[in-house]
Short mmCIF file of C-alpha atoms in Angstrom, two decimals:
data_model
loop_
_atom_site.label_atom_id
_atom_site.label_comp_id
_atom_site.label_asym_id
_atom_site.label_seq_id
_atom_site.Cartn_x
_atom_site.Cartn_y
_atom_site.Cartn_z
CA MET D 1 0.00 0.00 0.00
CA GLN D 2 1.17 3.51 -0.88
CA VAL D 3 -0.41 6.72 0.42
CA ASP D 4 -0.51 10.13 -1.25
CA TYR D 5 -0.90 13.06 1.15
CA PHE D 6 -2.55 16.34 0.17
CA ILE D 7 -1.40 18.93 2.73
CA ILE D 8 -3.41 22.16 2.86
CA ALA D 9 -0.95 24.87 3.96
CA PRO D 10 -1.31 28.65 4.51
CA SER D 11 1.70 29.67 2.39
CA PRO D 12 4.38 28.34 -0.02
CA TYR D 13 6.80 25.80 1.41
CA ASN D 14 9.80 28.14 1.50
CA SER D 15 7.91 31.40 2.03
CA ASP D 16 9.86 32.90 4.95
CA GLY D 17 12.73 30.51 5.70
CA LEU D 18 11.14 29.36 8.97
CA LYS D 19 10.20 25.77 9.81
CA TYR D 20 6.79 25.17 11.31
CA ARG D 21 4.98 22.06 12.52
CA ARG D 22 3.68 21.34 9.01
CA HIS D 23 7.23 21.37 7.59
CA ARG D 24 8.38 18.76 10.10
CA LEU D 25 5.38 16.61 9.23
CA VAL D 26 6.19 16.71 5.52
CA GLU D 27 9.87 15.92 6.15
CA LYS D 28 8.77 12.86 8.11
CA LEU D 29 6.20 11.80 5.52
CA VAL D 30 8.55 11.88 2.53
CA LYS D 31 10.92 9.52 4.39
CA HIS D 32 8.15 7.05 5.24
CA SER D 33 8.21 3.78 3.31
CA LEU D 34 4.44 3.86 2.65
CA THR D 35 4.37 7.40 1.27
CA GLY D 36 3.82 7.84 -2.45
CA THR D 37 3.72 11.60 -3.07
CA VAL D 38 3.17 14.58 -0.76
CA TYR D 39 1.31 17.52 -2.32
CA TRP D 40 1.78 20.89 -0.60
CA ILE D 41 -1.28 22.99 -1.53
CA CYS D 42 -1.19 26.71 -0.78
CA PRO D 43 -2.30 30.19 -1.90
CA TYR D 44 0.21 32.71 -3.18
CA LYS D 45 0.31 36.31 -4.36
CA THR D 46 0.53 36.67 -8.12
CA GLY D 47 0.12 40.43 -8.51
CA SER D 48 -2.60 39.78 -11.09
CA LEU D 49 -5.93 38.03 -11.54
CA ASN D 50 -4.13 34.92 -12.72
CA ARG D 51 -6.55 32.03 -12.44
CA ARG D 52 -4.11 29.21 -13.20
CA ILE D 53 -3.10 26.55 -10.72
CA SER D 54 0.63 25.90 -10.96
CA GLN D 55 2.70 22.91 -9.83
CA SER D 56 6.41 22.54 -9.16
CA LYS D 57 8.44 19.59 -7.92
CA ILE D 58 10.30 20.28 -4.66
CA SER D 59 11.81 16.82 -4.24
CA LYS D 60 11.40 13.29 -5.55
CA LYS D 61 8.35 12.69 -3.37
CA MET D 62 7.01 16.22 -2.99
CA VAL D 63 5.06 18.57 -5.25
CA GLU D 64 3.97 22.12 -4.43
CA VAL D 65 0.61 23.21 -5.82
CA ARG D 66 0.16 26.99 -5.81
CA ILE D 67 -3.20 28.71 -6.16
CA SER D 68 -3.49 32.45 -6.72
CA GLU D 69 -5.01 34.30 -3.76
CA PHE D 70 -7.68 35.72 -6.06
CA LYS D 71 -8.74 32.25 -7.11
CA ALA D 72 -8.66 31.03 -3.53
CA LEU D 73 -11.40 33.54 -2.66
CA PHE D 74 -13.78 31.40 -4.68
CA SER D 75 -12.78 28.11 -3.11
CA SER D 76 -16.39 27.17 -2.35
CA ARG D 77 -17.55 27.42 -5.96
CA ARG D 78 -18.10 24.18 -7.82
CA GLY D 79 -16.04 25.18 -10.86
CA PHE D 80 -13.05 26.04 -8.72
CA LYS D 81 -13.29 22.86 -6.66
CA ASN D 82 -13.53 20.71 -9.77
CA SER D 83 -10.51 22.33 -11.44
CA LEU D 84 -8.46 22.19 -8.23
CA LEU D 85 -9.33 18.55 -7.61
CA LYS D 86 -8.50 17.65 -11.21
CA SER D 87 -5.15 19.38 -10.88
CA LEU D 88 -4.35 17.65 -7.59
CA ILE D 89 -5.09 14.09 -8.65
CA ALA D 90 -3.66 14.36 -12.18
CA ASP D 91 -0.33 12.84 -11.12
CA SER D 92 -1.61 10.76 -8.21
CA SER D 93 -1.69 7.03 -8.82
CA GLU D 94 -5.18 5.53 -8.90
CA LYS D 95 -3.90 2.65 -6.78
CA ASN D 96 -2.61 4.90 -4.00
CA LYS D 97 -4.68 5.75 -0.94
CA LYS D 98 -5.41 9.47 -0.64
CA VAL D 99 -5.28 11.45 2.60
CA LEU D 100 -6.47 15.06 2.75
CA TRP D 101 -4.55 16.75 5.59
CA TYR D 102 -5.47 20.26 6.73
CA SER D 103 -2.83 22.32 8.53
CA THR D 104 -4.92 25.46 7.97
CA PRO D 105 -8.71 25.85 7.54
CA SER D 106 -8.74 26.70 3.82
CA TYR D 107 -10.40 24.99 0.83
CA SER D 108 -13.00 23.29 3.02
CA GLY D 109 -15.01 22.43 -0.11
CA LEU D 110 -12.55 19.66 -0.93
CA THR D 111 -13.90 17.59 1.98
CA LYS D 112 -17.11 16.91 0.06
CA TYR D 113 -15.43 14.75 -2.56
CA LYS D 114 -15.55 10.99 -2.07
CA ILE D 115 -12.01 10.20 -3.23
CA TRP D 116 -10.41 10.61 0.21
CA ASP D 117 -9.55 7.55 2.25
CA LYS D 118 -9.09 9.80 5.26
CA ILE D 119 -9.47 13.47 6.16
CA ILE D 120 -7.30 14.91 8.94
CA TYR D 121 -7.22 18.29 10.63
CA ASP D 122 -4.07 19.26 12.52
CA CYS D 123 -4.98 22.43 14.39
CA SER D 124 -1.85 24.30 15.48
CA ASP D 125 -3.15 27.88 15.58
CA PHE D 126 -6.09 29.85 16.96
CA TRP D 127 -7.41 30.55 13.48
CA GLY D 128 -9.77 33.50 13.23
CA SER D 129 -8.25 35.25 16.24
CA PRO D 130 -6.26 38.33 15.11
CA TRP D 131 -2.90 39.45 16.47
CA GLU D 132 -3.66 43.13 16.19
CA ARG D 133 -6.58 45.38 15.28
CA GLY D 134 -6.33 48.64 13.38
CA GLY D 135 -8.89 51.38 12.68
CA SER D 136 -12.64 50.91 12.37
CA LEU D 137 -12.60 49.94 8.67
CA LEU D 138 -9.81 47.41 9.19
CA HIS D 139 -11.62 46.10 12.25
CA LEU D 140 -14.76 45.50 10.18
CA LYS D 141 -12.81 43.83 7.36
CA SER D 142 -10.90 41.62 9.81
CA GLY D 143 -14.13 40.66 11.56
CA ILE D 144 -15.66 39.44 8.30
CA ILE D 145 -12.54 37.44 7.44
CA ASP D 146 -12.48 35.93 10.94
CA LYS D 147 -16.05 34.68 10.50
CA VAL D 148 -15.23 33.13 7.12
CA ILE D 149 -12.22 31.34 8.63
CA ARG D 150 -14.22 30.01 11.57
CA SER D 151 -16.99 28.79 9.27
CA SER D 152 -14.47 26.98 7.07
CA GLU D 153 -12.77 25.46 10.11
CA THR D 154 -16.08 24.14 11.44
CA LYS D 155 -16.80 22.39 8.14
CA ILE D 156 -13.36 20.79 8.16
CA ILE D 157 -13.72 19.60 11.76
CA GLU D 158 -17.11 18.07 10.98
CA GLU D 159 -15.73 16.11 8.01
CA SER D 160 -12.42 15.04 9.59
CA GLU D 161 -12.01 11.49 10.87
CA LEU D 162 -8.91 12.32 12.90
CA ILE D 163 -8.07 15.62 14.60
CA PHE D 164 -4.85 16.72 16.27
CA ALA D 165 -4.31 19.88 18.30
CA SER D 166 -1.00 21.44 19.36
CA SER D 167 -2.36 22.58 22.74
CA ALA D 168 -5.07 21.69 25.25
CA PHE D 169 -6.60 25.13 24.64
CA LEU D 170 -7.15 24.33 20.96
CA ALA D 171 -8.46 20.84 21.75
CA LYS D 172 -11.02 22.34 24.12
CA ARG D 173 -12.21 24.76 21.42
CA ILE D 174 -12.71 21.87 19.02
CA SER D 175 -14.33 19.56 21.59
CA ASP D 176 -17.76 21.13 21.12
CA ILE D 177 -17.78 19.48 17.69
CA LYS D 178 -15.33 16.57 17.91
CA GLU D 179 -12.61 15.18 20.14
CA ALA D 180 -9.01 16.10 19.32
CA THR D 181 -5.76 14.40 20.32
CA VAL D 182 -3.28 16.84 21.87
CA ILE D 183 0.23 16.58 20.44
CA GLU D 184 2.31 19.61 21.40
CA ASN D 185 5.16 20.98 19.32
CA GLY D 186 8.59 19.48 19.84
CA VAL D 187 12.27 19.69 19.02
CA GLU D 188 14.85 17.94 16.83
CA PHE D 189 16.65 16.99 20.02
CA GLU D 190 19.85 15.53 18.61
CA GLN D 191 20.39 18.49 16.29
CA PHE D 192 19.91 21.09 19.03
CA SER D 193 21.53 19.30 21.96
CA SER D 194 24.72 18.38 20.10
CA SER D 195 25.49 21.88 18.83
CA THR D 196 28.93 23.11 19.88
CA ASP D 197 29.50 26.04 17.53
CA LYS D 198 28.87 29.51 18.87
CA LYS D 199 27.83 32.68 17.08
CA LEU D 200 27.28 36.28 18.18
CA CYS D 201 30.84 36.62 19.52
CA GLU D 202 30.84 40.31 18.58
CA ILE D 203 27.85 41.00 20.85
CA PRO D 204 28.66 41.65 24.55
CA SER D 205 27.49 39.18 27.19
CA PRO D 206 25.22 38.47 28.91
CA LYS D 207 22.95 37.85 25.93
CA ILE D 208 19.18 37.43 26.18
CA GLY D 209 17.58 36.45 22.90
CA PHE D 210 14.56 35.51 20.84
CA ILE D 211 14.91 33.51 17.63
CA GLY D 212 11.88 33.16 15.36
CA GLY D 213 9.43 35.19 13.33
CA ILE D 214 9.45 38.86 14.36
CA LYS D 215 5.68 39.30 14.22
CA ASN D 216 2.85 41.36 15.69
CA LYS D 217 2.20 38.76 18.39
CA ILE D 218 5.51 39.61 20.12
CA ASP D 219 5.38 42.12 23.00
CA TYR D 220 7.93 44.80 22.04
CA ASN D 221 6.95 47.06 24.93
CA LEU D 222 7.91 44.24 27.28
CA LEU D 223 11.30 44.00 25.59
CA TYR D 224 11.71 47.77 25.79
CA ARG D 225 11.21 47.58 29.54
CA LEU D 226 13.76 44.76 29.80
CA SER D 227 16.31 46.63 27.68
CA THR D 228 16.03 49.88 29.62
CA SER D 229 16.00 48.14 33.01
CA TYR D 230 19.30 46.38 32.29
CA PRO D 231 21.32 48.45 29.80
CA ASP D 232 24.33 46.15 30.30
CA TYR D 233 22.38 43.16 28.96
CA SER D 234 22.40 42.55 25.21
CA ILE D 235 18.91 41.91 23.83
CA VAL D 236 19.14 39.93 20.59
CA LEU D 237 16.27 39.43 18.13
CA ILE D 238 16.90 37.03 15.25
CA GLY D 239 14.40 36.33 12.48
CA PRO D 240 12.50 37.75 9.50
CA ASN D 241 10.46 40.86 10.29
CA SER D 242 6.79 40.91 9.26
CA THR D 243 5.47 43.46 11.77
CA SER D 244 2.92 46.08 10.80
CA GLY D 245 0.91 48.90 12.37
CA SER D 246 1.65 49.75 16.00
CA SER D 247 3.87 46.68 16.42
CA ALA D 248 6.19 47.92 13.67
CA LYS D 249 6.48 51.29 15.41
CA GLU D 250 7.17 49.65 18.76
CA LEU D 251 9.87 47.49 17.18
CA GLU D 252 11.54 50.52 15.61
CA SER D 253 11.62 52.27 19.00
CA LEU D 254 13.14 49.17 20.56
CA LYS D 255 15.85 48.90 17.89
CA LYS D 256 17.04 52.43 18.67
CA LEU D 257 18.31 51.32 22.09
CA ARG D 258 22.07 50.77 22.14
CA ASN D 259 21.85 47.31 23.73
CA VAL D 260 19.33 45.88 21.25
CA TYR D 261 20.58 43.87 18.27
CA LYS D 262 18.33 42.85 15.37
CA ILE D 263 19.59 40.17 13.00
CA ASP D 264 17.62 39.18 9.91
CA GLY D 265 16.61 35.62 9.14
CA ILE D 266 19.34 32.99 9.33
CA ASP D 267 19.54 29.56 7.74
CA TYR D 268 17.63 27.03 9.83
CA SER D 269 20.70 24.79 10.09
CA GLU D 270 22.42 27.57 12.06
CA VAL D 271 19.61 28.09 14.60
CA PRO D 272 21.06 25.66 17.20
CA SER D 273 24.42 27.47 17.11
CA TYR D 274 22.79 30.86 17.60
CA MET D 275 20.68 29.54 20.48
CA LYS D 276 23.74 27.98 22.08
CA SER D 277 25.34 31.45 22.02
CA LEU D 278 22.63 32.96 24.22
CA ASP D 279 22.66 33.03 28.01
CA VAL D 280 18.85 33.07 28.23
CA GLY D 281 16.15 32.29 25.66
CA ILE D 282 12.94 34.30 25.86
CA LEU D 283 9.33 33.87 24.69
CA PRO D 284 8.01 37.45 24.98
CA TYR D 285 4.43 37.16 23.70
CA LYS D 286 1.55 39.61 24.03
CA LYS D 287 -1.34 38.76 26.33
CA ILE D 288 -3.91 38.31 23.57
CA ASP D 289 -6.45 35.61 22.74
CA TYR D 290 -4.37 34.20 19.90
CA ASN D 291 -1.38 33.49 22.16
CA GLN D 292 -3.50 31.54 24.65
CA ALA D 293 -3.36 28.67 22.17
CA VAL D 294 0.32 28.84 21.23
CA SER D 295 2.56 25.82 21.79
CA PRO D 296 5.88 27.59 21.12
CA LEU D 297 8.37 25.73 18.95
CA LYS D 298 11.25 27.52 20.63
CA LEU D 299 10.65 26.37 24.22
CA PHE D 300 12.14 22.89 23.83
CA GLU D 301 14.71 24.08 21.28
CA TYR D 302 16.15 26.54 23.79
CA LEU D 303 16.16 23.87 26.51
CA ALA D 304 17.81 21.30 24.24
CA THR D 305 20.80 23.63 23.81
CA GLY D 306 21.05 23.86 27.61
CA ILE D 307 19.96 27.46 28.22
CA PRO D 308 17.19 28.60 30.62
CA VAL D 309 13.97 30.07 29.25
CA VAL D 310 11.71 32.91 30.38
CA GLY D 311 8.21 33.25 28.93
CA TYR D 312 5.36 35.74 29.04
CA GLY D 313 1.83 35.67 27.62
CA LEU D 314 1.86 31.90 26.99
CA PRO D 315 -0.47 30.16 29.47
CA THR D 316 0.00 26.76 27.75
CA THR D 317 3.62 26.70 28.96
CA LYS D 318 3.00 27.26 32.68
CA LYS D 319 3.03 23.52 33.39
CA TYR D 320 6.71 23.38 32.39
CA SER D 321 7.77 25.93 35.01
CA ALA D 322 10.66 24.59 37.09
CA ASP D 323 13.58 26.16 38.91
CA GLY D 324 16.56 26.71 36.65
CA ILE D 325 14.65 25.46 33.62
CA TYR D 326 11.67 27.64 32.73
CA ILE D 327 9.91 30.62 34.30
CA HIS D 328 6.57 31.90 33.04
CA ALA D 329 6.16 35.50 34.22
CA GLU D 330 2.73 37.02 34.87
CA THR D 331 3.80 40.67 35.00
CA THR D 332 6.39 42.85 33.30
CA LYS D 333 8.26 43.16 36.60
CA GLU D 334 8.34 39.38 37.02
CA PHE D 335 9.62 38.96 33.46
CA VAL D 336 12.49 41.38 33.97
CA GLU D 337 13.44 39.82 37.31
CA ALA D 338 13.20 36.30 35.87
CA CYS D 339 15.68 37.23 33.14
CA GLU D 340 18.11 38.53 35.76
CA TYR D 341 17.79 35.34 37.82
CA SER D 342 18.14 33.08 34.78
CA ILE D 343 21.38 34.77 33.76
CA ALA D 344 22.80 34.10 37.21
CA ILE D 345 22.17 30.34 36.99
CA SER D 346 22.52 29.90 33.22
CA ASN D 347 25.80 27.98 33.30
CA GLU D 348 25.20 25.75 36.32
CA GLU D 349 25.81 22.19 35.16
CA ARG D 350 22.98 20.59 37.16
CA TYR D 351 20.45 22.91 35.53
CA ILE D 352 21.88 22.37 32.05
CA LYS D 353 21.40 18.62 32.47
CA ASN D 354 17.82 19.08 33.68
CA ARG D 355 16.95 21.39 30.78
CA LYS D 356 18.16 18.90 28.21
CA SER D 357 16.34 16.09 29.99
CA VAL D 358 13.02 17.96 29.69
CA ALA D 359 13.62 18.72 26.01
CA GLU D 360 14.52 15.13 25.14
CA LYS D 361 11.04 13.97 26.17
CA HIS D 362 9.59 16.16 23.41
CA ASP D 363 11.56 14.94 20.42
CA TRP D 364 9.74 15.58 17.13
CA ASP D 365 10.39 12.06 15.87
CA ASN D 366 8.17 10.48 18.52
CA LYS D 367 5.38 13.03 18.12
CA LEU D 368 5.26 12.82 14.32
CA SER D 369 5.45 9.02 14.37
CA GLN D 370 2.37 8.98 16.60
CA MET D 371 0.47 11.24 14.18
CA ILE D 372 1.43 9.21 11.11
CA ASN D 373 0.78 5.84 12.76
CA ASN D 374 -2.68 6.99 13.87
CA THR D 375 -3.35 8.15 10.32
CA LEU D 376 -2.40 4.82 8.76
CA LEU D 377 -4.18 2.75 11.40
CA ASP D 378 -7.64 2.74 9.83
CA ILE D 379 -6.72 2.98 6.15
CA LYS D 380 -7.63 -0.41 4.73
CA ASN D 381 -5.69 -2.18 2.01
#
């Protein structure tokens, strides 16, 4: 038996250089002996009203299917669904089983076709909950989009035979319709724990840093308070910047401080080395609805490199709080003080061992194997 997977994704595979949960899944799938082809299906900006659906081969077992954003607006129309479906299955073997796997609640109309041997929804975000609101017109527009997203998500949940959620918060949201299995985000433990190279040598120590997408969901006012409270600490932000509105202004104010260092996106293979170079890893998130659901990828990555972590605005992580390992702060004052304390005990060997021990229990390989095995369980030959 061979299985073709049709992964519904929110953006092109290499859109921002970051690796998310869906990327790890695909990497695992293409290595699996029972996988035929993995199709990565996503919208993209064309700059025109181009109505074509384009395909490109990413690897021997993987094909990216791009759909113009304009065309995606009409995803519920029969003509669109028929043309998309025809495009998707054109190269798929008739003998292969077909799994429709949603990593984002788009193209819900595809669930109505009878060709799928299984439909799966892996919910890893609080879809339909915005990071930031603008003026009244933007608020109205965002509200309409949020309702469309939630409606599409409900349809997908109803049609899915198997549902995963990256946090208990998300599973609870879904539970009104169907039960979801909680599988939190993890870490490539061997890759992160074995890193010995160090970067950032030109930046003075101690170094407190965040590595990831520089987005609107990050609390830049919190970081401003940290930077001004301890001007001798170096605050390092590493990642591609996609901020907008008030968040972009707050970030610009933060970057003007002499002890703040902003580094653009780095190659993913270098992330462990950059993390290893920090004294403390931080998760400085805003206290907003969206972040209540976040299972941060960076928590176990930081810990795997042996450094302590301080978080804010991430209630899903409170259960991992432990002395010398992780502190989840409830106030700005607590966050600043927790960073100071974590620097003081950063290099203590007993804590380093404990941090790595916690991270090892959350290796991606085990989590993804569980998801794939559960998927294959009920697919009959």
